[in-house]
Amino acid sequence: MPNLGSIASKQGSYSDSAVLRRASSLDYKGSTTGSFVGGGSSSYVAAGARDSELAAATRDIDTNLLGDNQAGGLPMHGRYRLGFFAQYFTVGVIYGGLPATTYGFLLGYLNTPSYVYSTCTTLLALPWSFKFILGAINDCVPIMGYRRKPYMVIGWTICAAMLVVLYLYPLPEPYYCIDPTTLEYDLEIAPCNKGAAQAGTIPTILMIFASFGYVIADVAADGLTVQYARAEPESRRGYTQSTAYLTRALGQVFASLIVGFGMNGYEYLGSFEYSLTFNEVCLIFAVLAAAMVPISIFCVDEKRLLERHTFSEYAGATWQLMRSKAFFYVVLFQFFNPAIQYVSTTAGSQVQRYWAGVETLQAQLASVVAYLFFSLALYIVRERFLHISWRLMLILTTASLNVIDVPFSMLTVFDVVRNQYFYLGETLLTELPAAAFFVVSCFVIVEMATADNEGLIYGLLTTVSNCGKSLPNAFSNQLYGLFYPALSDSSNYIAARGGDQQCFRVVVACSIAVGYAFSFASLITMPLLPDQKADAQHRLATWPHHTGYAVATCTLIFLGLGYSLTVNFLALTPLACLEFVGGQGCGTDESGSGSGEVGMAQPC
């Protein structure tokens, strides 16, 4: 199955570099200008005039915010540079590290059902869906005259506190029994602690709160980056953004190495006799997050704010923007394309663990190499494919992702080739089409923005896209929960427990094919996407504005996010057994065949 989860993760990582000029009020000042709404009524002209006055007023705020940095962007003092880039490095560590632990911890140690595992990984990215709201709070509610440093301190304090609680949280014994001779899991006997599969709720919730903490800090750091970037001379414009996000990528690589080498014990699906525990890895992350509190206080340079903007200005700018039909079509594309394309089988993680035999170290090293390939692919796309039709590029991207996946998935499912290195090879081959998909998404956002409203455009479309990406996991849990034998029951993949039957392999293959069908079905959203830059500009200049588009956008976001949160959070409660959530029903034994023996596979 196409590794859409990892692709989405990398896109989230790199797309924030495009979202850099996010929620600073310096960027929002002209988000309702007449140049954006184009040829509208006189009310739009009046709005443009009001925004021109606001732009003039905020130039004074620019000077106050940037101070001595106005000529050169980044602060010259080494301590402040260290404090600034430390924000992004540590965000990269936590952002990359917490999801990296879930494979060995949730699938290995606790043996949670795969639909619960996929839900947990989805919810760890949930805070990014609120980045626009957090940015508005960051900009409109200064604390003691500062808009960035206090929120960095608050965010890192929350993050560190949650990680310390994770370190102190007592874990149950592993799900499977450990062979005293080999120290590996003994899959041929009944599990020693069946209740471990339901013990992932509290650790996942704590990780979600830790993620909220670092996202709060990241939003504040992005606002500071905006200020530094706007002060850079034209000859070096972009240096701050690129360096900041390169630093964050290094943090993600560092986290992958910590988890890969440090959490590679047998109980975490690794190959080492001894390793760090999940709690100890959380402590390492907690120390780094806690260190950011004094660094944020003493090593971040920010001038005290003399003026502040109000939520009413944000709300007015946002509403005017959403009234555009051209913007509404892009909203529909950014929401529905990933919502359809990312529907994928819940069998993926079980195939990776039991049939491909992917270990934690190899999975993390593959992630590191994939980051490098993705960066190279971005360069190739930038140099060679900038002027190709966006729709054509995405059609070719979608097709190639699925075609490349077929041999890797099917040969593994039907036991022709079951090798972790073969299975992970797909990750590298899909980097070029993944990079093309990412670049097109960024181009669309850039073309929809003007010099005055780019921050608002980036913030809104990022929120919409993240909402769309959280939706397919909930739907996938429901859809693939209907398959029998159950795709999320690990016993069905283990030959020693009566699983890995030929008939079940066919069921898994069919579930993967359904995922392919949804991926190709996402192409129906292509007409919503401008074909190229000229088409985007034509839409902006000629398409109308109407309040109905804004109402529809708000309704779409609230309903989509509400549905996703309901189904995903139910998967973390005792109601995870409900068929509505993706389980097999609360009156059935999800881990057995009904024979009375715990952990046996279900018959076809």
PDB file of N, CA and C in Angstrom, residues 102 105-107 109-113 116-117 119-121 170-172 194-208 571-574:
ATOM      1  N   THR A 102       5.955   5.218  18.326  1.00  0.00           N
ATOM      2  CA  THR A 102       4.679   4.501  18.352  1.00  0.00           C
ATOM      3  C   THR A 102       4.765   3.131  17.699  1.00  0.00           C
ATOM      4  N   PHE A 105       6.408   0.849  20.370  1.00  0.00           N
ATOM      5  CA  PHE A 105       5.677   0.866  21.640  1.00  0.00           C
ATOM      6  C   PHE A 105       4.251   0.345  21.489  1.00  0.00           C
ATOM      7  N   LEU A 106       3.484   0.917  20.560  1.00  0.00           N
ATOM      8  CA  LEU A 106       2.089   0.542  20.427  1.00  0.00           C
ATOM      9  C   LEU A 106       1.908  -0.795  19.718  1.00  0.00           C
ATOM     10  N   LEU A 107       2.608  -1.000  18.609  1.00  0.00           N
ATOM     11  CA  LEU A 107       2.450  -2.244  17.865  1.00  0.00           C
ATOM     12  C   LEU A 107       3.236  -3.396  18.483  1.00  0.00           C
ATOM     13  N   TYR A 109       5.243  -3.480  21.932  1.00  0.00           N
ATOM     14  CA  TYR A 109       5.138  -3.695  23.374  1.00  0.00           C
ATOM     15  C   TYR A 109       3.692  -3.943  23.812  1.00  0.00           C
ATOM     16  N   LEU A 110       2.768  -3.077  23.347  1.00  0.00           N
ATOM     17  CA  LEU A 110       1.369  -3.193  23.778  1.00  0.00           C
ATOM     18  C   LEU A 110       0.531  -4.047  22.836  1.00  0.00           C
ATOM     19  N   ASN A 111       0.953  -4.192  21.576  1.00  0.00           N
ATOM     20  CA  ASN A 111       0.209  -4.949  20.572  1.00  0.00           C
ATOM     21  C   ASN A 111      -1.224  -4.432  20.417  1.00  0.00           C
ATOM     22  N   THR A 112      -1.365  -3.113  20.294  1.00  0.00           N
ATOM     23  CA  THR A 112      -2.689  -2.540  20.074  1.00  0.00           C
ATOM     24  C   THR A 112      -3.183  -2.923  18.684  1.00  0.00           C
ATOM     25  N   PRO A 113      -4.494  -3.019  18.477  1.00  0.00           N
ATOM     26  CA  PRO A 113      -5.022  -3.260  17.130  1.00  0.00           C
ATOM     27  C   PRO A 113      -4.522  -2.185  16.166  1.00  0.00           C
ATOM     28  N   VAL A 116      -6.296   1.133  16.003  1.00  0.00           N
ATOM     29  CA  VAL A 116      -6.015   2.002  17.137  1.00  0.00           C
ATOM     30  C   VAL A 116      -4.639   2.642  16.969  1.00  0.00           C
ATOM     31  N   TYR A 117      -3.681   1.860  16.488  1.00  0.00           N
ATOM     32  CA  TYR A 117      -2.335   2.398  16.228  1.00  0.00           C
ATOM     33  C   TYR A 117      -2.384   3.540  15.220  1.00  0.00           C
ATOM     34  N   THR A 119      -4.878   5.408  14.520  1.00  0.00           N
ATOM     35  CA  THR A 119      -5.570   6.532  15.156  1.00  0.00           C
ATOM     36  C   THR A 119      -4.629   7.321  16.043  1.00  0.00           C
ATOM     37  N   CYS A 120      -3.810   6.630  16.803  1.00  0.00           N
ATOM     38  CA  CYS A 120      -2.872   7.313  17.691  1.00  0.00           C
ATOM     39  C   CYS A 120      -1.887   8.168  16.908  1.00  0.00           C
ATOM     40  N   THR A 121      -1.343   7.624  15.834  1.00  0.00           N
ATOM     41  CA  THR A 121      -0.393   8.395  15.032  1.00  0.00           C
ATOM     42  C   THR A 121      -1.068   9.594  14.376  1.00  0.00           C
ATOM     43  N   PRO A 170       3.679   4.323  34.850  1.00  0.00           N
ATOM     44  CA  PRO A 170       4.062   2.903  34.874  1.00  0.00           C
ATOM     45  C   PRO A 170       3.433   2.133  33.718  1.00  0.00           C
ATOM     46  N   LEU A 171       4.254   1.416  32.994  1.00  0.00           N
ATOM     47  CA  LEU A 171       3.768   0.628  31.870  1.00  0.00           C
ATOM     48  C   LEU A 171       3.403  -0.775  32.327  1.00  0.00           C
ATOM     49  N   PRO A 172       2.412  -1.383  31.690  1.00  0.00           N
ATOM     50  CA  PRO A 172       2.094  -2.779  32.014  1.00  0.00           C
ATOM     51  C   PRO A 172       3.167  -3.718  31.464  1.00  0.00           C
ATOM     52  N   LYS A 194      -2.886  -9.955  28.081  1.00  0.00           N
ATOM     53  CA  LYS A 194      -3.834  -9.541  27.045  1.00  0.00           C
ATOM     54  C   LYS A 194      -4.316  -8.105  27.244  1.00  0.00           C
ATOM     55  N   GLY A 195      -4.368  -7.649  28.511  1.00  0.00           N
ATOM     56  CA  GLY A 195      -4.862  -6.304  28.795  1.00  0.00           C
ATOM     57  C   GLY A 195      -3.960  -5.197  28.296  1.00  0.00           C
ATOM     58  N   ALA A 196      -2.713  -5.525  27.917  1.00  0.00           N
ATOM     59  CA  ALA A 196      -1.791  -4.494  27.432  1.00  0.00           C
ATOM     60  C   ALA A 196      -2.305  -3.821  26.177  1.00  0.00           C
ATOM     61  N   ALA A 197      -3.083  -4.544  25.375  1.00  0.00           N
ATOM     62  CA  ALA A 197      -3.583  -3.987  24.114  1.00  0.00           C
ATOM     63  C   ALA A 197      -4.529  -2.813  24.344  1.00  0.00           C
ATOM     64  N   GLN A 198      -5.101  -2.714  25.558  1.00  0.00           N
ATOM     65  CA  GLN A 198      -6.003  -1.598  25.867  1.00  0.00           C
ATOM     66  C   GLN A 198      -5.323  -0.539  26.737  1.00  0.00           C
ATOM     67  N   ALA A 199      -3.999  -0.618  26.877  1.00  0.00           N
ATOM     68  CA  ALA A 199      -3.298   0.288  27.790  1.00  0.00           C
ATOM     69  C   ALA A 199      -2.641   1.474  27.093  1.00  0.00           C
ATOM     70  N   GLY A 200      -2.960   1.709  25.836  1.00  0.00           N
ATOM     71  CA  GLY A 200      -2.298   2.783  25.097  1.00  0.00           C
ATOM     72  C   GLY A 200      -2.985   4.127  25.173  1.00  0.00           C
ATOM     73  N   THR A 201      -4.162   4.183  25.796  1.00  0.00           N
ATOM     74  CA  THR A 201      -4.949   5.421  25.791  1.00  0.00           C
ATOM     75  C   THR A 201      -4.241   6.562  26.511  1.00  0.00           C
ATOM     76  N   ILE A 202      -3.854   6.332  27.770  1.00  0.00           N
ATOM     77  CA  ILE A 202      -3.258   7.414  28.556  1.00  0.00           C
ATOM     78  C   ILE A 202      -1.936   7.882  27.965  1.00  0.00           C
ATOM     79  N   PRO A 203      -1.003   6.969  27.587  1.00  0.00           N
ATOM     80  CA  PRO A 203       0.221   7.453  26.946  1.00  0.00           C
ATOM     81  C   PRO A 203      -0.048   8.261  25.682  1.00  0.00           C
ATOM     82  N   THR A 204      -1.037   7.848  24.889  1.00  0.00           N
ATOM     83  CA  THR A 204      -1.343   8.590  23.664  1.00  0.00           C
ATOM     84  C   THR A 204      -1.872   9.980  23.987  1.00  0.00           C
ATOM     85  N   ILE A 205      -2.776  10.089  24.965  1.00  0.00           N
ATOM     86  CA  ILE A 205      -3.311  11.399  25.341  1.00  0.00           C
ATOM     87  C   ILE A 205      -2.199  12.304  25.855  1.00  0.00           C
ATOM     88  N   LEU A 206      -1.294  11.755  26.644  1.00  0.00           N
ATOM     89  CA  LEU A 206      -0.170  12.554  27.144  1.00  0.00           C
ATOM     90  C   LEU A 206       0.713  13.021  25.992  1.00  0.00           C
ATOM     91  N   MET A 207       0.932  12.162  25.000  1.00  0.00           N
ATOM     92  CA  MET A 207       1.730  12.568  23.833  1.00  0.00           C
ATOM     93  C   MET A 207       1.025  13.650  23.031  1.00  0.00           C
ATOM     94  N   ILE A 208      -0.309  13.596  22.958  1.00  0.00           N
ATOM     95  CA  ILE A 208      -1.064  14.624  22.247  1.00  0.00           C
ATOM     96  C   ILE A 208      -0.886  15.976  22.937  1.00  0.00           C
ATOM     97  N   ALA A 571     -11.695   5.728  19.499  1.00  0.00           N
ATOM     98  CA  ALA A 571     -10.784   4.589  19.364  1.00  0.00           C
ATOM     99  C   ALA A 571      -9.810   4.489  20.531  1.00  0.00           C
ATOM    100  N   LEU A 572      -9.744   5.530  21.371  1.00  0.00           N
ATOM    101  CA  LEU A 572      -8.852   5.503  22.534  1.00  0.00           C
ATOM    102  C   LEU A 572      -9.596   5.168  23.823  1.00  0.00           C
ATOM    103  N   THR A 573     -10.886   4.928  23.722  1.00  0.00           N
ATOM    104  CA  THR A 573     -11.701   4.662  24.898  1.00  0.00           C
ATOM    105  C   THR A 573     -12.120   3.189  24.920  1.00  0.00           C
ATOM    106  N   PRO A 574     -12.765   2.756  25.990  1.00  0.00           N
ATOM    107  CA  PRO A 574     -13.299   1.382  26.001  1.00  0.00           C
ATOM    108  C   PRO A 574     -14.303   1.113  24.885  1.00  0.00           C
TER     109      PRO A 574
END
